[in-house]
Amino acid sequence: MIISKLDDLYKDSIIKRLWFYDETDSTNTRAKEYVYKLNNTDGKEADLPGLFLSEVQTAGRGRMGRPWKSPAGTGIWMSYLIRPALDPDRIPGITILTSLAVADSINEYASDHSITMPEIKIKWPNDIIAGSRKICGILTELVAPDFVINGIGINVNTEDFPDELKDKATSLKLAGSTLWDREELIILVIKRLNSLIREYEHETSLEFVREKYNNLLVSINKEVVISHDTKNIVRISRGIDHTGALLVEAPDGSISAVSSGEVSVRGIYGYV
Ligand code: BTN
């Protein structure tokens, strides 16, 4: 990674500091460690927003305690640490904005470089998929009192996946049959995410992105299986509401909102 190519991000204070590691366990963990340090100094020394980046993660973390494969030099493994001016109940909305920022940035890059590839879609709440395979995962973590770590993992130029991931994961390189410039994509994603978050701070809900998000939603108007503890229920996905919860329709036509749990979509990894 050529770090000087990211200098553009210092403009308009989109980032105030960059932490770059040739290797670390997890950029989310590094960001968390920094927050603990800030909390010991009453946040006085905050260099925020901050970006933590690593060429390799030796213990990348995914949602639900799953590991996240982060091989050397081929991916974007980063955590954007912010302290947004938002009430705590609106923080989960940042996950929705992060997936939107990533999906839009991939589309913008592909269009700028005339890359043809399968449609980029979002699997609620925060997976980005190309065709039916996952290309990016997002792990948003809240650290008291009001710090948010946006962990973003994008399979960029990965050529090979371990057997257990082959059917579920892909990369931008495999999807678009060309190498992607990681630094250029990082800049697009972080700029877009920053501006979406600024906008969200001035809005009262996610209404301003709802239609756009729902247009990218892979499950829209399709059958989904919602897994909660040991129960599975089948519903029709009707897109997110203004809080970011997924609206689902029962056979009797009643609509309810799902705000957590696993949601699988037929034909997309995990539910066939
Ligand atoms: C998921 O799909 O379950 C979320 C994956 C999130 C991976 C990213 S890579 C950068 C950051 N550091 C981590 O340890 N995890 C996130």
mmCIF file with all atom_site columns, C-alpha atoms in Angstrom, residues 14-156:
data_model
loop_
_atom_site.group_PDB
_atom_site.id
_atom_site.type_symbol
_atom_site.label_atom_id
_atom_site.label_alt_id
_atom_site.label_comp_id
_atom_site.label_asym_id
_atom_site.label_entity_id
_atom_site.label_seq_id
_atom_site.pdbx_PDB_ins_code
_atom_site.Cartn_x
_atom_site.Cartn_y
_atom_site.Cartn_z
_atom_site.occupancy
_atom_site.B_iso_or_equiv
_atom_site.pdbx_formal_charge
_atom_site.auth_seq_id
_atom_site.auth_comp_id
_atom_site.auth_asym_id
_atom_site.auth_atom_id
_atom_site.pdbx_PDB_model_num
ATOM 1   C CA . ILE A 1 14  ? -12.034 13.675  6.776   1.00 0.00 ? 14  ILE A CA 1
ATOM 2   C CA . ILE A 1 15  ? -9.237  12.066  8.752   1.00 0.00 ? 15  ILE A CA 1
ATOM 3   C CA . LYS A 1 16  ? -6.881  13.727  11.190  1.00 0.00 ? 16  LYS A CA 1
ATOM 4   C CA . ARG A 1 17  ? -4.576  10.773  11.663  1.00 0.00 ? 17  ARG A CA 1
ATOM 5   C CA . LEU A 1 18  ? -3.700  7.521   9.946   1.00 0.00 ? 18  LEU A CA 1
ATOM 6   C CA . TRP A 1 19  ? -2.347  4.441   11.673  1.00 0.00 ? 19  TRP A CA 1
ATOM 7   C CA . PHE A 1 20  ? -0.797  2.039   9.200   1.00 0.00 ? 20  PHE A CA 1
ATOM 8   C CA . TYR A 1 21  ? 0.392   -1.454  10.130  1.00 0.00 ? 21  TYR A CA 1
ATOM 9   C CA . ASP A 1 22  ? 2.258   -3.948  7.957   1.00 0.00 ? 22  ASP A CA 1
ATOM 10  C CA . GLU A 1 23  ? 0.611   -6.537  10.174  1.00 0.00 ? 23  GLU A CA 1
ATOM 11  C CA . THR A 1 24  ? -1.729  -6.428  13.149  1.00 0.00 ? 24  THR A CA 1
ATOM 12  C CA . ASP A 1 25  ? -4.294  -8.696  14.761  1.00 0.00 ? 25  ASP A CA 1
ATOM 13  C CA . SER A 1 26  ? -7.324  -6.525  13.949  1.00 0.00 ? 26  SER A CA 1
ATOM 14  C CA . THR A 1 27  ? -7.664  -2.846  13.010  1.00 0.00 ? 27  THR A CA 1
ATOM 15  C CA . ASN A 1 28  ? -10.876 -2.703  15.088  1.00 0.00 ? 28  ASN A CA 1
ATOM 16  C CA . THR A 1 29  ? -8.876  -3.849  18.106  1.00 0.00 ? 29  THR A CA 1
ATOM 17  C CA . ARG A 1 30  ? -6.189  -1.206  17.448  1.00 0.00 ? 30  ARG A CA 1
ATOM 18  C CA . ALA A 1 31  ? -8.893  1.484   17.216  1.00 0.00 ? 31  ALA A CA 1
ATOM 19  C CA . LYS A 1 32  ? -10.460 0.241   20.453  1.00 0.00 ? 32  LYS A CA 1
ATOM 20  C CA . GLU A 1 33  ? -7.111  0.403   22.200  1.00 0.00 ? 33  GLU A CA 1
ATOM 21  C CA . TYR A 1 34  ? -6.753  4.032   21.100  1.00 0.00 ? 34  TYR A CA 1
ATOM 22  C CA . VAL A 1 35  ? -10.201 4.846   22.502  1.00 0.00 ? 35  VAL A CA 1
ATOM 23  C CA . TYR A 1 36  ? -9.222  3.363   25.881  1.00 0.00 ? 36  TYR A CA 1
ATOM 24  C CA . LYS A 1 37  ? -6.169  5.614   25.834  1.00 0.00 ? 37  LYS A CA 1
ATOM 25  C CA . LEU A 1 38  ? -8.348  8.633   25.003  1.00 0.00 ? 38  LEU A CA 1
ATOM 26  C CA . ASN A 1 39  ? -10.747 7.796   27.809  1.00 0.00 ? 39  ASN A CA 1
ATOM 27  C CA . ASN A 1 40  ? -7.809  7.914   30.222  1.00 0.00 ? 40  ASN A CA 1
ATOM 28  C CA . THR A 1 41  ? -7.039  11.456  29.080  1.00 0.00 ? 41  THR A CA 1
ATOM 29  C CA . ASP A 1 42  ? -10.691 12.633  28.980  1.00 0.00 ? 42  ASP A CA 1
ATOM 30  C CA . GLY A 1 43  ? -10.526 12.513  25.190  1.00 0.00 ? 43  GLY A CA 1
ATOM 31  C CA . LYS A 1 44  ? -8.260  15.577  25.197  1.00 0.00 ? 44  LYS A CA 1
ATOM 32  C CA . GLU A 1 45  ? -5.712  14.130  22.806  1.00 0.00 ? 45  GLU A CA 1
ATOM 33  C CA . ALA A 1 46  ? -8.219  12.941  20.254  1.00 0.00 ? 46  ALA A CA 1
ATOM 34  C CA . ASP A 1 47  ? -6.988  12.802  16.658  1.00 0.00 ? 47  ASP A CA 1
ATOM 35  C CA . LEU A 1 48  ? -10.380 12.044  15.194  1.00 0.00 ? 48  LEU A CA 1
ATOM 36  C CA . PRO A 1 49  ? -11.652 10.977  12.781  1.00 0.00 ? 49  PRO A CA 1
ATOM 37  C CA . GLY A 1 50  ? -8.850  8.431   12.545  1.00 0.00 ? 50  GLY A CA 1
ATOM 38  C CA . LEU A 1 51  ? -8.182  5.643   10.087  1.00 0.00 ? 51  LEU A CA 1
ATOM 39  C CA . PHE A 1 52  ? -6.539  2.341   11.052  1.00 0.00 ? 52  PHE A CA 1
ATOM 40  C CA . LEU A 1 53  ? -5.259  0.274   8.143   1.00 0.00 ? 53  LEU A CA 1
ATOM 41  C CA . SER A 1 54  ? -3.328  -2.958  7.919   1.00 0.00 ? 54  SER A CA 1
ATOM 42  C CA . GLU A 1 55  ? -1.836  -4.985  5.059   1.00 0.00 ? 55  GLU A CA 1
ATOM 43  C CA . VAL A 1 56  ? -2.558  -8.217  6.954   1.00 0.00 ? 56  VAL A CA 1
ATOM 44  C CA . GLN A 1 57  ? -4.767  -9.015  9.915   1.00 0.00 ? 57  GLN A CA 1
ATOM 45  C CA . THR A 1 58  ? -3.759  -12.064 11.887  1.00 0.00 ? 58  THR A CA 1
ATOM 46  C CA . ALA A 1 59  ? -7.020  -12.182 13.869  1.00 0.00 ? 59  ALA A CA 1
ATOM 47  C CA . GLY A 1 60  ? -9.547  -10.252 11.776  1.00 0.00 ? 60  GLY A CA 1
ATOM 48  C CA . ARG A 1 61  ? -12.960 -10.287 13.421  1.00 0.00 ? 61  ARG A CA 1
ATOM 49  C CA . GLY A 1 62  ? -16.372 -10.602 11.787  1.00 0.00 ? 62  GLY A CA 1
ATOM 50  C CA . ARG A 1 63  ? -19.899 -10.280 13.140  1.00 0.00 ? 63  ARG A CA 1
ATOM 51  C CA . MET A 1 64  ? -21.267 -12.864 15.587  1.00 0.00 ? 64  MET A CA 1
ATOM 52  C CA . GLY A 1 65  ? -17.730 -13.646 16.782  1.00 0.00 ? 65  GLY A CA 1
ATOM 53  C CA . ARG A 1 66  ? -16.736 -15.148 13.437  1.00 0.00 ? 66  ARG A CA 1
ATOM 54  C CA . PRO A 1 67  ? -13.168 -14.858 12.138  1.00 0.00 ? 67  PRO A CA 1
ATOM 55  C CA . TRP A 1 68  ? -12.503 -12.673 9.075   1.00 0.00 ? 68  TRP A CA 1
ATOM 56  C CA . LYS A 1 69  ? -9.836  -13.853 6.626   1.00 0.00 ? 69  LYS A CA 1
ATOM 57  C CA . SER A 1 70  ? -7.499  -10.936 5.880   1.00 0.00 ? 70  SER A CA 1
ATOM 58  C CA . PRO A 1 71  ? -4.613  -12.091 3.669   1.00 0.00 ? 71  PRO A CA 1
ATOM 59  C CA . ALA A 1 72  ? -1.597  -9.915  2.850   1.00 0.00 ? 72  ALA A CA 1
ATOM 60  C CA . GLY A 1 73  ? -1.613  -7.170  0.275   1.00 0.00 ? 73  GLY A CA 1
ATOM 61  C CA . THR A 1 74  ? -4.834  -8.032  -1.537  1.00 0.00 ? 74  THR A CA 1
ATOM 62  C CA . GLY A 1 75  ? -7.578  -6.508  0.560   1.00 0.00 ? 75  GLY A CA 1
ATOM 63  C CA . ILE A 1 76  ? -8.694  -3.390  2.346   1.00 0.00 ? 76  ILE A CA 1
ATOM 64  C CA . TRP A 1 77  ? -8.722  -4.027  6.078   1.00 0.00 ? 77  TRP A CA 1
ATOM 65  C CA . MET A 1 78  ? -9.548  -0.772  7.783   1.00 0.00 ? 78  MET A CA 1
ATOM 66  C CA . SER A 1 79  ? -11.350 0.857   10.697  1.00 0.00 ? 79  SER A CA 1
ATOM 67  C CA . TYR A 1 80  ? -12.671 4.401   10.583  1.00 0.00 ? 80  TYR A CA 1
ATOM 68  C CA . LEU A 1 81  ? -12.883 5.753   14.108  1.00 0.00 ? 81  LEU A CA 1
ATOM 69  C CA . ILE A 1 82  ? -15.300 8.617   14.679  1.00 0.00 ? 82  ILE A CA 1
ATOM 70  C CA . ARG A 1 83  ? -17.134 10.376  17.462  1.00 0.00 ? 83  ARG A CA 1
ATOM 71  C CA . PRO A 1 84  ? -20.419 11.321  15.803  1.00 0.00 ? 84  PRO A CA 1
ATOM 72  C CA . ALA A 1 85  ? -22.862 13.878  17.199  1.00 0.00 ? 85  ALA A CA 1
ATOM 73  C CA . LEU A 1 86  ? -25.700 11.351  17.428  1.00 0.00 ? 86  LEU A CA 1
ATOM 74  C CA . ASP A 1 87  ? -27.963 10.051  20.174  1.00 0.00 ? 87  ASP A CA 1
ATOM 75  C CA . PRO A 1 88  ? -27.028 6.454   21.071  1.00 0.00 ? 88  PRO A CA 1
ATOM 76  C CA . ASP A 1 89  ? -30.227 5.009   19.582  1.00 0.00 ? 89  ASP A CA 1
ATOM 77  C CA . ARG A 1 90  ? -29.213 6.360   16.147  1.00 0.00 ? 90  ARG A CA 1
ATOM 78  C CA . ILE A 1 91  ? -25.716 4.845   16.154  1.00 0.00 ? 91  ILE A CA 1
ATOM 79  C CA . PRO A 1 92  ? -26.803 1.518   14.539  1.00 0.00 ? 92  PRO A CA 1
ATOM 80  C CA . GLY A 1 93  ? -27.825 3.584   11.492  1.00 0.00 ? 93  GLY A CA 1
ATOM 81  C CA . ILE A 1 94  ? -24.125 4.071   10.782  1.00 0.00 ? 94  ILE A CA 1
ATOM 82  C CA . THR A 1 95  ? -23.903 0.426   9.699   1.00 0.00 ? 95  THR A CA 1
ATOM 83  C CA . ILE A 1 96  ? -26.527 1.130   7.036   1.00 0.00 ? 96  ILE A CA 1
ATOM 84  C CA . LEU A 1 97  ? -24.604 4.211   5.879   1.00 0.00 ? 97  LEU A CA 1
ATOM 85  C CA . THR A 1 98  ? -21.333 2.277   5.749   1.00 0.00 ? 98  THR A CA 1
ATOM 86  C CA . SER A 1 99  ? -22.782 -0.414  3.469   1.00 0.00 ? 99  SER A CA 1
ATOM 87  C CA . LEU A 1 100 ? -24.223 2.273   1.247   1.00 0.00 ? 100 LEU A CA 1
ATOM 88  C CA . ALA A 1 101 ? -20.882 4.117   1.099   1.00 0.00 ? 101 ALA A CA 1
ATOM 89  C CA . VAL A 1 102 ? -19.050 0.920   0.123   1.00 0.00 ? 102 VAL A CA 1
ATOM 90  C CA . ALA A 1 103 ? -21.606 -0.204  -2.487  1.00 0.00 ? 103 ALA A CA 1
ATOM 91  C CA . ASP A 1 104 ? -21.777 3.256   -4.099  1.00 0.00 ? 104 ASP A CA 1
ATOM 92  C CA . SER A 1 105 ? -17.992 3.619   -4.120  1.00 0.00 ? 105 SER A CA 1
ATOM 93  C CA . ILE A 1 106 ? -17.504 0.259   -5.823  1.00 0.00 ? 106 ILE A CA 1
ATOM 94  C CA . ASN A 1 107 ? -20.076 1.252   -8.446  1.00 0.00 ? 107 ASN A CA 1
ATOM 95  C CA . GLU A 1 108 ? -18.449 4.652   -8.953  1.00 0.00 ? 108 GLU A CA 1
ATOM 96  C CA . TYR A 1 109 ? -14.995 3.108   -9.344  1.00 0.00 ? 109 TYR A CA 1
ATOM 97  C CA . ALA A 1 110 ? -16.315 0.488   -11.781 1.00 0.00 ? 110 ALA A CA 1
ATOM 98  C CA . SER A 1 111 ? -18.014 3.127   -13.864 1.00 0.00 ? 111 SER A CA 1
ATOM 99  C CA . ASP A 1 112 ? -14.951 5.475   -13.835 1.00 0.00 ? 112 ASP A CA 1
ATOM 100 C CA . HIS A 1 113 ? -12.765 2.599   -15.047 1.00 0.00 ? 113 HIS A CA 1
ATOM 101 C CA . SER A 1 114 ? -15.333 1.032   -17.404 1.00 0.00 ? 114 SER A CA 1
ATOM 102 C CA . ILE A 1 115 ? -15.289 -2.240  -15.476 1.00 0.00 ? 115 ILE A CA 1
ATOM 103 C CA . THR A 1 116 ? -18.104 -4.662  -16.215 1.00 0.00 ? 116 THR A CA 1
ATOM 104 C CA . MET A 1 117 ? -19.124 -6.922  -13.373 1.00 0.00 ? 117 MET A CA 1
ATOM 105 C CA . PRO A 1 118 ? -22.096 -8.513  -11.634 1.00 0.00 ? 118 PRO A CA 1
ATOM 106 C CA . GLU A 1 119 ? -24.429 -6.090  -9.916  1.00 0.00 ? 119 GLU A CA 1
ATOM 107 C CA . ILE A 1 120 ? -23.298 -4.868  -6.506  1.00 0.00 ? 120 ILE A CA 1
ATOM 108 C CA . LYS A 1 121 ? -25.999 -5.394  -3.891  1.00 0.00 ? 121 LYS A CA 1
ATOM 109 C CA . ILE A 1 122 ? -26.399 -5.109  -0.137  1.00 0.00 ? 122 ILE A CA 1
ATOM 110 C CA . LYS A 1 123 ? -27.484 -7.989  2.051   1.00 0.00 ? 123 LYS A CA 1
ATOM 111 C CA . TRP A 1 124 ? -29.109 -6.395  5.098   1.00 0.00 ? 124 TRP A CA 1
ATOM 112 C CA . PRO A 1 125 ? -27.741 -5.028  7.255   1.00 0.00 ? 125 PRO A CA 1
ATOM 113 C CA . ASN A 1 126 ? -24.157 -4.850  6.145   1.00 0.00 ? 126 ASN A CA 1
ATOM 114 C CA . ASP A 1 127 ? -22.756 -7.328  3.656   1.00 0.00 ? 127 ASP A CA 1
ATOM 115 C CA . ILE A 1 128 ? -21.881 -6.215  0.154   1.00 0.00 ? 128 ILE A CA 1
ATOM 116 C CA . ILE A 1 129 ? -22.249 -8.842  -2.511  1.00 0.00 ? 129 ILE A CA 1
ATOM 117 C CA . ALA A 1 130 ? -21.337 -9.195  -6.177  1.00 0.00 ? 130 ALA A CA 1
ATOM 118 C CA . GLY A 1 131 ? -23.618 -11.683 -7.915  1.00 0.00 ? 131 GLY A CA 1
ATOM 119 C CA . SER A 1 132 ? -24.358 -14.122 -5.119  1.00 0.00 ? 132 SER A CA 1
ATOM 120 C CA . ARG A 1 133 ? -21.022 -13.908 -3.284  1.00 0.00 ? 133 ARG A CA 1
ATOM 121 C CA . LYS A 1 134 ? -19.762 -11.692 -0.494  1.00 0.00 ? 134 LYS A CA 1
ATOM 122 C CA . ILE A 1 135 ? -17.192 -9.055  -1.343  1.00 0.00 ? 135 ILE A CA 1
ATOM 123 C CA . CYS A 1 136 ? -17.220 -6.941  1.813   1.00 0.00 ? 136 CYS A CA 1
ATOM 124 C CA . GLY A 1 137 ? -18.168 -7.254  5.467   1.00 0.00 ? 137 GLY A CA 1
ATOM 125 C CA . ILE A 1 138 ? -18.697 -4.495  8.005   1.00 0.00 ? 138 ILE A CA 1
ATOM 126 C CA . LEU A 1 139 ? -18.253 -4.692  11.772  1.00 0.00 ? 139 LEU A CA 1
ATOM 127 C CA . THR A 1 140 ? -19.475 -1.580  13.572  1.00 0.00 ? 140 THR A CA 1
ATOM 128 C CA . GLU A 1 141 ? -18.493 -1.380  17.220  1.00 0.00 ? 141 GLU A CA 1
ATOM 129 C CA . LEU A 1 142 ? -19.565 1.193   19.777  1.00 0.00 ? 142 LEU A CA 1
ATOM 130 C CA . VAL A 1 143 ? -17.086 2.026   22.524  1.00 0.00 ? 143 VAL A CA 1
ATOM 131 C CA . ALA A 1 144 ? -18.284 4.019   25.520  1.00 0.00 ? 144 ALA A CA 1
ATOM 132 C CA . PRO A 1 145 ? -19.080 6.779   25.823  1.00 0.00 ? 145 PRO A CA 1
ATOM 133 C CA . ASP A 1 146 ? -19.673 7.730   22.184  1.00 0.00 ? 146 ASP A CA 1
ATOM 134 C CA . PHE A 1 147 ? -16.930 6.410   19.917  1.00 0.00 ? 147 PHE A CA 1
ATOM 135 C CA . VAL A 1 148 ? -17.839 4.393   16.845  1.00 0.00 ? 148 VAL A CA 1
ATOM 136 C CA . ILE A 1 149 ? -15.460 2.029   15.051  1.00 0.00 ? 149 ILE A CA 1
ATOM 137 C CA . ASN A 1 150 ? -16.475 1.284   11.470  1.00 0.00 ? 150 ASN A CA 1
ATOM 138 C CA . GLY A 1 151 ? -14.559 -1.862  10.574  1.00 0.00 ? 151 GLY A CA 1
ATOM 139 C CA . ILE A 1 152 ? -14.600 -2.484  6.838   1.00 0.00 ? 152 ILE A CA 1
ATOM 140 C CA . GLY A 1 153 ? -13.126 -5.516  5.105   1.00 0.00 ? 153 GLY A CA 1
ATOM 141 C CA . ILE A 1 154 ? -13.136 -5.573  1.286   1.00 0.00 ? 154 ILE A CA 1
ATOM 142 C CA . ASN A 1 155 ? -11.791 -8.465  -0.789  1.00 0.00 ? 155 ASN A CA 1
ATOM 143 C CA . VAL A 1 156 ? -10.130 -6.416  -3.502  1.00 0.00 ? 156 VAL A CA 1
#
